[in-house]
Amino acid sequence: MRLDELNWMDVEGYLKRDDRLILVLGSTEQHGYLSLTSDVKIPLALADASSQKTGVLVAPPLNFGVAPYFLTYPGTISLRLSTFLDAVEDIVRSVYGYGFRRLLVLNGHGGNDPARGRLTELANVLPDLNVSFYAWWTAHSVVDVALQHNLKPNHANWLEAFAFTRVCDLPKGEKVSPSYKGLPNAAQTRQLYGDGSFGGPYAVSPAIMDELFAAALKDILFLLDF
Amino acid sequence: MRLDELNWMDVEGYLKRDDRLILVLGSTEQHGYLSLTSDVKIPLALADASSQKTGVLVAPPLNFGVAPYFLTYPGTISLRLSTFLDAVEDIVRSVYGYGFRRLLVLNGHGGNDPARGRLTELANVLPDLNVSFYAWWTAHSVVDVALQHNLKPNHANWLEAFAFTRVCDLPKGEKVSPSYKGLPNAAQTRQLYGDGSFGGPYAVSPAIMDELFAAALKDILFLLDF
Amino acid sequence: MRLDELNWMDVEGYLKRDDRLILVLGSTEQHGYLSLTSDVKIPLALADASSQKTGVLVAPPLNFGVAPYFLTYPGTISLRLSTFLDAVEDIVRSVYGYGFRRLLVLNGHGGNDPARGRLTELANVLPDLNVSFYAWWTAHSVVDVALQHNLKPNHANWLEAFAFTRVCDLPKGEKVSPSYKGLPNAAQTRQLYGDGSFGGPYAVSPAIMDELFAAALKDILFLLDF
Amino acid sequence: MRLDELNWMDVEGYLKRDDRLILVLGSTEQHGYLSLTSDVKIPLALADASSQKTGVLVAPPLNFGVAPYFLTYPGTISLRLSTFLDAVEDIVRSVYGYGFRRLLVLNGHGGNDPARGRLTELANVLPDLNVSFYAWWTAHSVVDVALQHNLKPNHANWLEAFAFTRVCDLPKGEKVSPSYKGLPNAAQTRQLYGDGSFGGPYAVSPAIMDELFAAALKDILFLLDF
Amino acid sequence: MRLDELNWMDVEGYLKRDDRLILVLGSTEQHGYLSLTSDVKIPLALADASSQKTGVLVAPPLNFGVAPYFLTYPGTISLRLSTFLDAVEDIVRSVYGYGFRRLLVLNGHGGNDPARGRLTELANVLPDLNVSFYAWWTAHSVVDVALQHNLKPNHANWLEAFAFTRVCDLPKGEKVSPSYKGLPNAAQTRQLYGDGSFGGPYAVSPAIMDELFAAALKDILFLLDF
Amino acid sequence: MRLDELNWMDVEGYLKRDDRLILVLGSTEQHGYLSLTSDVKIPLALADASSQKTGVLVAPPLNFGVAPYFLTYPGTISLRLSTFLDAVEDIVRSVYGYGFRRLLVLNGHGGNDPARGRLTELANVLPDLNVSFYAWWTAHSVVDVALQHNLKPNHANWLEAFAFTRVCDLPKGEKVSPSYKGLPNAAQTRQLYGDGSFGGPYAVSPAIMDELFAAALKDILFLLDF
């Protein structure tokens, strides 16, 4: 259940029986041939699926994350790291204020990882706050699915090519992953990655994607039990 | 057309023929009996409608705004004013970077009004940037519709009770608007407004709502012609 | 009574019998033919007049506000929105620290309106703090005076042409108000408004100005009764 | 000539023949038996006197400085150091924008000294900006006057007891200067200093005060010749 | 060669023939039985070793990083994430200003990883700046050494027990790694990890440590060739 | 005893019998012919010497301070004033958190003086925190040594030419101190000071340097008795 479908009385009622909430940290950024909001859509789909099984509420996603290296790709919208961290803090403090105590943060984008530091700072000062942080594509269970199929997970390759992130036909075949020494800036990133995929197959069978999704969902259900 | 449905190549193509973009500034906050994200849904609906008529692209909404006075109503998520302004700046700088030059900001929430100051600061330093700012419920045309029907526009009353913001049945009749001297804090606000509506009828006929929507849409189409 | 005329022992004595304070938020900015500090002078004059009637203390004005759109007019001094908000917060926290609990903020400039958001944030965390916020030129009572005389209130027109804001002779006649789509930046603002007045008559009779002042003063006296 | 008495056209005219401006950094804080705004009044008086002799314009004072150690004395209003520095920056950038190039900062309060760091940072990035900084009570010439009369300059003692900073009769005689190891906080400061004077005679003859003022004025006239 | 041993003329001379600099980002934090500054000592030792082979200069280390989860362990000193990022930015801008263009950042602590985001933001705005970022304990080559010896790398276990980080005798044997769901705050972290090691053997043979160091050094020499 | 040589258990043991800590605020900046980290080395040497006599612990130095005026001299690394102040705050809050209550800040650089303001702000909000601040070169005792030998203390002259800050032979003779009106920026500073010394003899006898060091050490031992 998303907050969008509720009014405040509904949430007040919910808080009488539960204090868990799922927060989605997304990103609007180039994903090669995939949707610019793939990093919102994937964690939100996982949030919805786990909400359906557990009844835990889902907050509206933060649609923007930290992706300065993609700012040469039209459609990318990146918050400064400092802005992003402040936004995460404000969201947490808001929901903590009226009683949420167990927050599961579903992160959709690697550049958002620094949120972990700010969340720990908050957990140091907000009594009884428990925070879990899940970045699906880095989870052992998800990586295992990839390994079992001899696939390498990469930004904007098959890994993120779910039915719901596709906005056009995907190229056949594989892309060779370019390599680079150092931290490329936005101009160098575009020169390096061209179409934006970090390499590997552009798509795999729906069955594998379902397996991937199921693995992440299982992790989330485990984490929601806190 | 929303960015969600596009990849970066689509946006690059669009920028060859147009440099307009619609930004939606929303808020997740109590709206009485209406959806907690009414202030996202309404400007987004207007954005979609105007996009359909003009082809101008729509960026993902900023789902959170500045609503510190509602923080006692569960489900409200408020950014600090400083965070919100920084987020607006980062969004504008991102899209300016690869070529958008005419931005129409559709604001859904009164507390977000200070964005105007930051947008002006940005327009002072980003050459050729043109920004329009539209807060639908304050527009002359929209207020005129209300006046013609002898209705007073208010937070979370009939004014925002579109079909798409309703999440339950609405009370019959009217609420008396409470009055208050000074700036109420969140605790005082809840005591003052109870169910969250600022008073007046909870709902009016769909025909009036359509009239309202059409008036705002007409304004937006006028503003998009810049 | 202004703080300027007192020492700290005087204020300590005052706090034993009263906890009200008037804060003036001004602006140093172009006002057409009028003084660059008109937005300080007007609310300060109102503060002095109400202090004379009630004995409520008046703090030194914050002489600078948020006016980025006027930065092309020599003499304008604008704080960034973030700086301004921090200054307002620091002033409030300082006087709250030793016992002021009822603060009436007299605002002199529209660009300072975002202070309301920060003040609400403060009222959420400082127990027993009561804040009122008054922007004289937007008050119903003041607008009514204008309407009764068939006058339109505007920046740097007759509305602000008090005897004490005049620094030279004012033009005869009226200026046509220019219109503009969007948020003009500082360069566009100067091109648009030329001499800086937003249009209408440059001056009206002293009697009307007195009426205006009296209407605002009456409002303030009402608000001071909190 | 203060900006208060001018409109923007006057300043535009001035800038055609001169690009100097005097900025006053004050403080509203306990000064023992003297006015709470002594640190505004003194540098402003010096600014006015030097303006009279040179025609250099004087900006409205920043009435608030950094005085966290006095926050237990009612009437003290202290900006956080970060806010104060941002305000100084914004003022400088504003006036630099339309052509002021030689700024003389007259500081009234020791706690404002860190402004020097920010001013240097600004002078590093704003081409052709020249900044002078004068803290009258630390100047050799002023200290010499004190030494010649066997007087020790101290906060809120005779040193600041000008006719125009007095708001009541001053105690006769001298106060013994308390001594303290370390940085006292606001509570310790009040315990330590009691009436707020840092010790020494509360007042000296008008002739000495005139000498003091003349010495500072001479310095300022020298600095204005840049 | 460290900057400590040089004066500015030496650096000016160096810049005529090279524009590379090694920056060390450390942390002062609990490391179980090891030195509180292990995360400074290790990357600094690597910096010195690579400087000896290449002549590349080494800047003084930033001794403090982001370790909010360890703030219950006496001796830990953690910067807020925002402070840390600003410090990294200021260091980079300083050395860029007079000509360094290729910066190798040697990071000693996982909590400092968000520096990558800020460094990318800087590389977007500082022309010709090239930044490499190396976190030795996450490098493939280092992890491979661990795998070859059937060892698991962990905070404050054998991995960091170099001769130069030891300040007392280390426990014999192994510690079982505790597991935890979610992001522990500082209190939970201490309860969870007790002595501070994240588990595994407390020490291994000097030969393995030399192998580890050599692997990291080889990586760094490769990266310095940019 | 420096924290470098200890682990957290050592510090925990120390806190059972003492709650004093020495913090060193340094700077990496041009010092003429002397080491770029002279402002770290001197206060750290004083800290070590006083630690040896008293057993008080010494935290790792903050190697970077505020020196914007020297940014044209290669090797200078300056933090923005705001960053520096935040770093000082974070260090203080960290050590306060687990029990340090008496902090002696040994400052090595004049540009770091604004730390005093932030430290006072912290002492206002952290109960029982006592802070002393010592800037050795401004101490009466140290200035007296200079006066007794008819020497003028100056940046990067004999005053800082200890055996342990020298990195090359020093020029014979004296440099004439240049004079300047106003606050020079980094370009003007370099033009003004050339080799970086502010004038006077480049070196004096080791005996005088020992006298100087002893005078400062005596002050510190006095301050540590709080």
PDB file of C-alpha atoms in Angstrom, chain D:
ATOM      1  CA  MET D   1      25.771  60.083   3.086  1.00  0.00           C
ATOM      2  CA  ARG D   2      23.878  56.952   3.995  1.00  0.00           C
ATOM      3  CA  LEU D   3      22.049  54.812   1.468  1.00  0.00           C
ATOM      4  CA  ASP D   4      18.898  55.465   3.522  1.00  0.00           C
ATOM      5  CA  GLU D   5      18.762  58.990   2.221  1.00  0.00           C
ATOM      6  CA  LEU D   6      19.220  58.008  -1.399  1.00  0.00           C
ATOM      7  CA  ASN D   7      17.375  56.225  -4.134  1.00  0.00           C
ATOM      8  CA  TRP D   8      18.970  53.910  -6.659  1.00  0.00           C
ATOM      9  CA  MET D   9      19.417  56.641  -9.250  1.00  0.00           C
ATOM     10  CA  ASP D  10      21.536  58.562  -6.762  1.00  0.00           C
ATOM     11  CA  VAL D  11      23.775  55.547  -6.271  1.00  0.00           C
ATOM     12  CA  GLU D  12      24.039  55.023 -10.003  1.00  0.00           C
ATOM     13  CA  GLY D  13      25.180  58.595 -10.344  1.00  0.00           C
ATOM     14  CA  TYR D  14      27.703  58.193  -7.532  1.00  0.00           C
ATOM     15  CA  LEU D  15      29.191  55.087  -9.161  1.00  0.00           C
ATOM     16  CA  LYS D  16      30.081  57.120 -12.215  1.00  0.00           C
ATOM     17  CA  ARG D  17      32.575  59.071 -10.145  1.00  0.00           C
ATOM     18  CA  ASP D  18      33.517  56.826  -7.237  1.00  0.00           C
ATOM     19  CA  ASP D  19      33.495  53.107  -6.365  1.00  0.00           C
ATOM     20  CA  ARG D  20      34.107  53.280  -2.614  1.00  0.00           C
ATOM     21  CA  LEU D  21      31.623  52.161   0.005  1.00  0.00           C
ATOM     22  CA  ILE D  22      31.711  51.909   3.783  1.00  0.00           C
ATOM     23  CA  LEU D  23      30.176  48.798   5.325  1.00  0.00           C
ATOM     24  CA  VAL D  24      29.412  48.731   9.033  1.00  0.00           C
ATOM     25  CA  LEU D  25      29.472  45.401  10.886  1.00  0.00           C
ATOM     26  CA  GLY D  26      27.811  45.879  14.245  1.00  0.00           C
ATOM     27  CA  SER D  27      26.501  43.781  17.076  1.00  0.00           C
ATOM     28  CA  THR D  28      23.497  43.924  19.347  1.00  0.00           C
ATOM     29  CA  GLU D  29      24.852  42.765  22.665  1.00  0.00           C
ATOM     30  CA  GLN D  30      25.237  43.657  26.304  1.00  0.00           C
ATOM     31  CA  HIS D  31      27.466  46.635  26.926  1.00  0.00           C
ATOM     32  CA  GLY D  32      27.063  46.933  30.641  1.00  0.00           C
ATOM     33  CA  TYR D  33      25.305  50.216  31.359  1.00  0.00           C
ATOM     34  CA  LEU D  34      25.668  51.353  27.776  1.00  0.00           C
ATOM     35  CA  SER D  35      23.291  50.885  24.868  1.00  0.00           C
ATOM     36  CA  LEU D  36      22.778  47.368  23.545  1.00  0.00           C
ATOM     37  CA  THR D  37      23.707  48.659  20.107  1.00  0.00           C
ATOM     38  CA  SER D  38      26.901  50.445  21.086  1.00  0.00           C
ATOM     39  CA  ASP D  39      28.793  48.293  18.586  1.00  0.00           C
ATOM     40  CA  VAL D  40      26.551  49.594  15.830  1.00  0.00           C
ATOM     41  CA  LYS D  41      26.504  53.203  16.962  1.00  0.00           C
ATOM     42  CA  ILE D  42      30.256  53.698  17.252  1.00  0.00           C
ATOM     43  CA  PRO D  43      31.354  52.466  13.802  1.00  0.00           C
ATOM     44  CA  LEU D  44      28.318  54.143  12.270  1.00  0.00           C
ATOM     45  CA  ALA D  45      29.284  57.447  13.856  1.00  0.00           C
ATOM     46  CA  LEU D  46      32.781  57.011  12.481  1.00  0.00           C
ATOM     47  CA  ALA D  47      31.335  56.145   9.090  1.00  0.00           C
ATOM     48  CA  ASP D  48      29.131  59.227   9.075  1.00  0.00           C
ATOM     49  CA  ALA D  49      31.991  61.482  10.126  1.00  0.00           C
ATOM     50  CA  SER D  50      34.307  60.157   7.451  1.00  0.00           C
ATOM     51  CA  SER D  51      31.542  60.262   4.867  1.00  0.00           C
ATOM     52  CA  GLN D  52      31.014  63.921   5.668  1.00  0.00           C
ATOM     53  CA  LYS D  53      34.653  64.622   4.955  1.00  0.00           C
ATOM     54  CA  THR D  54      35.026  62.481   1.847  1.00  0.00           C
ATOM     55  CA  GLY D  55      31.598  61.986   0.379  1.00  0.00           C
ATOM     56  CA  VAL D  56      32.016  58.208   0.463  1.00  0.00           C
ATOM     57  CA  LEU D  57      28.680  56.399   0.777  1.00  0.00           C
ATOM     58  CA  VAL D  58      27.697  54.394   3.849  1.00  0.00           C
ATOM     59  CA  ALA D  59      25.616  51.219   3.583  1.00  0.00           C
ATOM     60  CA  PRO D  60      23.009  50.309   6.216  1.00  0.00           C
ATOM     61  CA  PRO D  61      24.712  48.545   9.120  1.00  0.00           C
ATOM     62  CA  LEU D  62      24.494  44.823   9.750  1.00  0.00           C
ATOM     63  CA  ASN D  63      22.992  45.208  13.194  1.00  0.00           C
ATOM     64  CA  PHE D  64      23.872  41.712  14.374  1.00  0.00           C
ATOM     65  CA  GLY D  65      27.241  40.087  14.915  1.00  0.00           C
ATOM     66  CA  VAL D  66      28.747  37.083  16.644  1.00  0.00           C
ATOM     67  CA  ALA D  67      28.508  37.224  20.430  1.00  0.00           C
ATOM     68  CA  PRO D  68      27.627  33.753  21.727  1.00  0.00           C
ATOM     69  CA  TYR D  69      29.310  34.439  25.079  1.00  0.00           C
ATOM     70  CA  PHE D  70      26.781  37.177  25.890  1.00  0.00           C
ATOM     71  CA  LEU D  71      23.621  35.198  25.171  1.00  0.00           C
ATOM     72  CA  THR D  72      22.731  35.096  28.873  1.00  0.00           C
ATOM     73  CA  TYR D  73      22.433  38.883  28.922  1.00  0.00           C
ATOM     74  CA  PRO D  74      18.913  39.904  27.828  1.00  0.00           C
ATOM     75  CA  GLY D  75      18.918  41.975  24.669  1.00  0.00           C
ATOM     76  CA  THR D  76      21.934  40.269  23.114  1.00  0.00           C
ATOM     77  CA  ILE D  77      21.200  38.954  19.612  1.00  0.00           C
ATOM     78  CA  SER D  78      23.935  36.766  18.192  1.00  0.00           C
ATOM     79  CA  LEU D  79      24.193  35.278  14.722  1.00  0.00           C
ATOM     80  CA  ARG D  80      25.901  31.928  14.384  1.00  0.00           C
ATOM     81  CA  LEU D  81      29.364  32.483  12.984  1.00  0.00           C
ATOM     82  CA  SER D  82      28.374  30.727   9.764  1.00  0.00           C
ATOM     83  CA  THR D  83      25.302  32.940   9.272  1.00  0.00           C
ATOM     84  CA  PHE D  84      27.282  36.082   9.928  1.00  0.00           C
ATOM     85  CA  LEU D  85      29.948  35.136   7.408  1.00  0.00           C
ATOM     86  CA  ASP D  86      27.333  34.341   4.775  1.00  0.00           C
ATOM     87  CA  ALA D  87      25.664  37.700   5.367  1.00  0.00           C
ATOM     88  CA  VAL D  88      28.964  39.513   4.934  1.00  0.00           C
ATOM     89  CA  GLU D  89      29.551  37.617   1.713  1.00  0.00           C
ATOM     90  CA  ASP D  90      26.108  38.416   0.337  1.00  0.00           C
ATOM     91  CA  ILE D  91      26.467  42.108   1.102  1.00  0.00           C
ATOM     92  CA  VAL D  92      29.837  42.240  -0.619  1.00  0.00           C
ATOM     93  CA  ARG D  93      28.664  40.318  -3.668  1.00  0.00           C
ATOM     94  CA  SER D  94      25.585  42.527  -4.004  1.00  0.00           C
ATOM     95  CA  VAL D  95      27.480  45.808  -4.090  1.00  0.00           C
ATOM     96  CA  TYR D  96      30.293  44.358  -6.181  1.00  0.00           C
ATOM     97  CA  GLY D  97      27.707  43.332  -8.754  1.00  0.00           C
ATOM     98  CA  TYR D  98      26.874  46.873  -9.854  1.00  0.00           C
ATOM     99  CA  GLY D  99      30.298  48.354  -9.499  1.00  0.00           C
ATOM    100  CA  PHE D 100      31.637  49.035  -6.030  1.00  0.00           C
ATOM    101  CA  ARG D 101      35.305  48.009  -5.984  1.00  0.00           C
ATOM    102  CA  ARG D 102      36.849  49.555  -2.865  1.00  0.00           C
ATOM    103  CA  LEU D 103      35.127  48.538   0.343  1.00  0.00           C
ATOM    104  CA  LEU D 104      36.057  49.767   3.779  1.00  0.00           C
ATOM    105  CA  VAL D 105      34.608  47.509   6.427  1.00  0.00           C
ATOM    106  CA  LEU D 106      34.202  49.263   9.772  1.00  0.00           C
ATOM    107  CA  ASN D 107      33.836  46.582  12.373  1.00  0.00           C
ATOM    108  CA  GLY D 108      32.302  47.383  15.731  1.00  0.00           C
ATOM    109  CA  HIS D 109      32.763  44.094  17.569  1.00  0.00           C
ATOM    110  CA  GLY D 110      35.618  41.689  18.265  1.00  0.00           C
ATOM    111  CA  GLY D 111      33.518  38.579  17.668  1.00  0.00           C
ATOM    112  CA  ASN D 112      33.101  39.720  14.059  1.00  0.00           C
ATOM    113  CA  ASP D 113      36.804  39.463  13.346  1.00  0.00           C
ATOM    114  CA  PRO D 114      36.425  36.165  11.406  1.00  0.00           C
ATOM    115  CA  ALA D 115      34.846  38.254   8.638  1.00  0.00           C
ATOM    116  CA  ARG D 116      38.433  38.915   7.577  1.00  0.00           C
ATOM    117  CA  GLY D 117      38.816  35.305   6.463  1.00  0.00           C
ATOM    118  CA  ARG D 118      35.679  35.374   4.351  1.00  0.00           C
ATOM    119  CA  LEU D 119      36.591  38.761   2.885  1.00  0.00           C
ATOM    120  CA  THR D 120      39.949  37.372   1.803  1.00  0.00           C
ATOM    121  CA  GLU D 121      38.220  34.384   0.200  1.00  0.00           C
ATOM    122  CA  LEU D 122      36.044  36.861  -1.702  1.00  0.00           C
ATOM    123  CA  ALA D 123      38.989  39.015  -2.723  1.00  0.00           C
ATOM    124  CA  ASN D 124      40.481  35.842  -4.218  1.00  0.00           C
ATOM    125  CA  VAL D 125      37.549  35.348  -6.575  1.00  0.00           C
ATOM    126  CA  LEU D 126      36.176  38.833  -7.324  1.00  0.00           C
ATOM    127  CA  PRO D 127      38.571  40.600  -9.703  1.00  0.00           C
ATOM    128  CA  ASP D 128      39.666  44.113  -8.742  1.00  0.00           C
ATOM    129  CA  LEU D 129      37.936  44.015  -5.403  1.00  0.00           C
ATOM    130  CA  ASN D 130      39.876  45.863  -2.715  1.00  0.00           C
ATOM    131  CA  VAL D 131      38.844  45.466   0.883  1.00  0.00           C
ATOM    132  CA  SER D 132      40.086  47.257   3.969  1.00  0.00           C
ATOM    133  CA  PHE D 133      39.053  46.178   7.431  1.00  0.00           C
ATOM    134  CA  TYR D 134      39.192  48.468  10.427  1.00  0.00           C
ATOM    135  CA  ALA D 135      38.423  47.533  14.016  1.00  0.00           C
ATOM    136  CA  TRP D 136      38.764  50.887  15.715  1.00  0.00           C
ATOM    137  CA  TRP D 137      39.478  49.733  19.281  1.00  0.00           C
ATOM    138  CA  THR D 138      42.441  47.606  18.186  1.00  0.00           C
ATOM    139  CA  ALA D 139      44.092  50.327  16.120  1.00  0.00           C
ATOM    140  CA  HIS D 140      47.517  51.495  17.248  1.00  0.00           C
ATOM    141  CA  SER D 141      46.396  55.116  17.198  1.00  0.00           C
ATOM    142  CA  VAL D 142      43.446  54.420  19.473  1.00  0.00           C
ATOM    143  CA  VAL D 143      45.424  52.239  21.851  1.00  0.00           C
ATOM    144  CA  ASP D 144      48.020  55.009  22.024  1.00  0.00           C
ATOM    145  CA  VAL D 145      45.421  57.512  23.181  1.00  0.00           C
ATOM    146  CA  ALA D 146      44.478  55.103  25.955  1.00  0.00           C
ATOM    147  CA  LEU D 147      48.088  54.544  26.944  1.00  0.00           C
ATOM    148  CA  GLN D 148      48.785  58.270  27.052  1.00  0.00           C
ATOM    149  CA  HIS D 149      46.014  58.624  29.605  1.00  0.00           C
ATOM    150  CA  ASN D 150      47.021  55.506  31.513  1.00  0.00           C
ATOM    151  CA  LEU D 151      43.745  53.865  30.599  1.00  0.00           C
ATOM    152  CA  LYS D 152      43.123  50.256  29.663  1.00  0.00           C
ATOM    153  CA  PRO D 153      40.642  49.730  26.848  1.00  0.00           C
ATOM    154  CA  ASN D 154      38.044  47.091  27.649  1.00  0.00           C
ATOM    155  CA  HIS D 155      34.606  45.940  26.552  1.00  0.00           C
ATOM    156  CA  ALA D 156      31.880  48.188  27.942  1.00  0.00           C
ATOM    157  CA  ASN D 157      34.174  50.337  30.022  1.00  0.00           C
ATOM    158  CA  TRP D 158      35.083  54.001  29.425  1.00  0.00           C
ATOM    159  CA  LEU D 159      36.354  53.051  25.970  1.00  0.00           C
ATOM    160  CA  GLU D 160      32.854  52.749  24.593  1.00  0.00           C
ATOM    161  CA  ALA D 161      31.170  55.327  26.803  1.00  0.00           C
ATOM    162  CA  PHE D 162      30.606  58.006  24.191  1.00  0.00           C
ATOM    163  CA  ALA D 163      27.836  60.514  24.694  1.00  0.00           C
ATOM    164  CA  PHE D 164      25.862  58.732  22.001  1.00  0.00           C
ATOM    165  CA  THR D 165      26.130  55.230  23.512  1.00  0.00           C
ATOM    166  CA  ARG D 166      24.964  56.215  26.974  1.00  0.00           C
ATOM    167  CA  VAL D 167      21.399  55.382  27.913  1.00  0.00           C
ATOM    168  CA  CYS D 168      21.629  56.008  31.683  1.00  0.00           C
ATOM    169  CA  ASP D 169      23.965  57.435  34.292  1.00  0.00           C
ATOM    170  CA  LEU D 170      27.178  55.482  34.607  1.00  0.00           C
ATOM    171  CA  PRO D 171      28.642  54.231  37.885  1.00  0.00           C
ATOM    172  CA  LYS D 172      31.416  56.273  39.415  1.00  0.00           C
ATOM    173  CA  GLY D 173      34.803  54.750  39.960  1.00  0.00           C
ATOM    174  CA  GLU D 174      36.478  51.685  38.570  1.00  0.00           C
ATOM    175  CA  LYS D 175      35.720  48.006  38.299  1.00  0.00           C
ATOM    176  CA  VAL D 176      38.398  45.393  38.900  1.00  0.00           C
ATOM    177  CA  SER D 177      38.846  43.271  35.787  1.00  0.00           C
ATOM    178  CA  PRO D 178      38.036  39.665  36.568  1.00  0.00           C
ATOM    179  CA  SER D 179      40.374  37.013  35.206  1.00  0.00           C
ATOM    180  CA  TYR D 180      39.513  33.602  33.828  1.00  0.00           C
ATOM    181  CA  LYS D 181      41.335  30.637  32.412  1.00  0.00           C
ATOM    182  CA  GLY D 182      39.890  29.308  29.162  1.00  0.00           C
ATOM    183  CA  LEU D 183      36.965  30.248  26.976  1.00  0.00           C
ATOM    184  CA  PRO D 184      33.956  31.011  29.184  1.00  0.00           C
ATOM    185  CA  ASN D 185      30.544  30.048  27.845  1.00  0.00           C
ATOM    186  CA  ALA D 186      27.565  32.375  28.169  1.00  0.00           C
ATOM    187  CA  ALA D 187      26.667  31.260  31.680  1.00  0.00           C
ATOM    188  CA  GLN D 188      30.248  31.535  32.901  1.00  0.00           C
ATOM    189  CA  THR D 189      30.623  34.914  31.216  1.00  0.00           C
ATOM    190  CA  ARG D 190      27.702  36.359  33.085  1.00  0.00           C
ATOM    191  CA  GLN D 191      28.919  34.946  36.381  1.00  0.00           C
ATOM    192  CA  LEU D 192      32.343  36.358  35.668  1.00  0.00           C
ATOM    193  CA  TYR D 193      31.463  39.828  34.478  1.00  0.00           C
ATOM    194  CA  GLY D 194      28.261  40.577  36.366  1.00  0.00           C
ATOM    195  CA  ASP D 195      27.229  44.005  35.085  1.00  0.00           C
ATOM    196  CA  GLY D 196      28.914  43.252  31.786  1.00  0.00           C
ATOM    197  CA  SER D 197      31.834  45.656  31.835  1.00  0.00           C
ATOM    198  CA  PHE D 198      35.209  43.975  31.517  1.00  0.00           C
ATOM    199  CA  GLY D 199      36.661  46.343  34.076  1.00  0.00           C
ATOM    200  CA  GLY D 200      38.400  49.676  34.523  1.00  0.00           C
ATOM    201  CA  PRO D 201      36.770  53.118  34.812  1.00  0.00           C
ATOM    202  CA  TYR D 202      33.188  53.321  33.587  1.00  0.00           C
ATOM    203  CA  ALA D 203      33.710  56.741  32.074  1.00  0.00           C
ATOM    204  CA  VAL D 204      36.324  59.355  31.354  1.00  0.00           C
ATOM    205  CA  SER D 205      36.183  62.986  30.310  1.00  0.00           C
ATOM    206  CA  PRO D 206      34.530  64.003  27.030  1.00  0.00           C
ATOM    207  CA  ALA D 207      37.856  65.416  25.928  1.00  0.00           C
ATOM    208  CA  ILE D 208      39.466  61.986  25.980  1.00  0.00           C
ATOM    209  CA  MET D 209      36.531  60.507  24.115  1.00  0.00           C
ATOM    210  CA  ASP D 210      36.900  63.170  21.455  1.00  0.00           C
ATOM    211  CA  GLU D 211      40.583  62.400  21.170  1.00  0.00           C
ATOM    212  CA  LEU D 212      39.776  58.742  20.740  1.00  0.00           C
ATOM    213  CA  PHE D 213      37.191  59.414  18.090  1.00  0.00           C
ATOM    214  CA  ALA D 214      39.518  61.774  16.248  1.00  0.00           C
ATOM    215  CA  ALA D 215      42.283  59.179  16.218  1.00  0.00           C
ATOM    216  CA  ALA D 216      40.024  56.554  14.725  1.00  0.00           C
ATOM    217  CA  LEU D 217      38.605  58.999  12.212  1.00  0.00           C
ATOM    218  CA  LYS D 218      42.089  59.918  11.051  1.00  0.00           C
ATOM    219  CA  ASP D 219      42.887  56.243  10.467  1.00  0.00           C
ATOM    220  CA  ILE D 220      39.718  55.787   8.461  1.00  0.00           C
ATOM    221  CA  LEU D 221      40.413  58.787   6.290  1.00  0.00           C
ATOM    222  CA  PHE D 222      43.845  57.322   5.608  1.00  0.00           C
ATOM    223  CA  LEU D 223      42.331  53.955   4.680  1.00  0.00           C
ATOM    224  CA  LEU D 224      39.704  55.554   2.457  1.00  0.00           C
ATOM    225  CA  ASP D 225      42.515  56.857   0.319  1.00  0.00           C
ATOM    226  CA  PHE D 226      42.961  53.591  -1.593  1.00  0.00           C
TER     227      PHE D 226
END
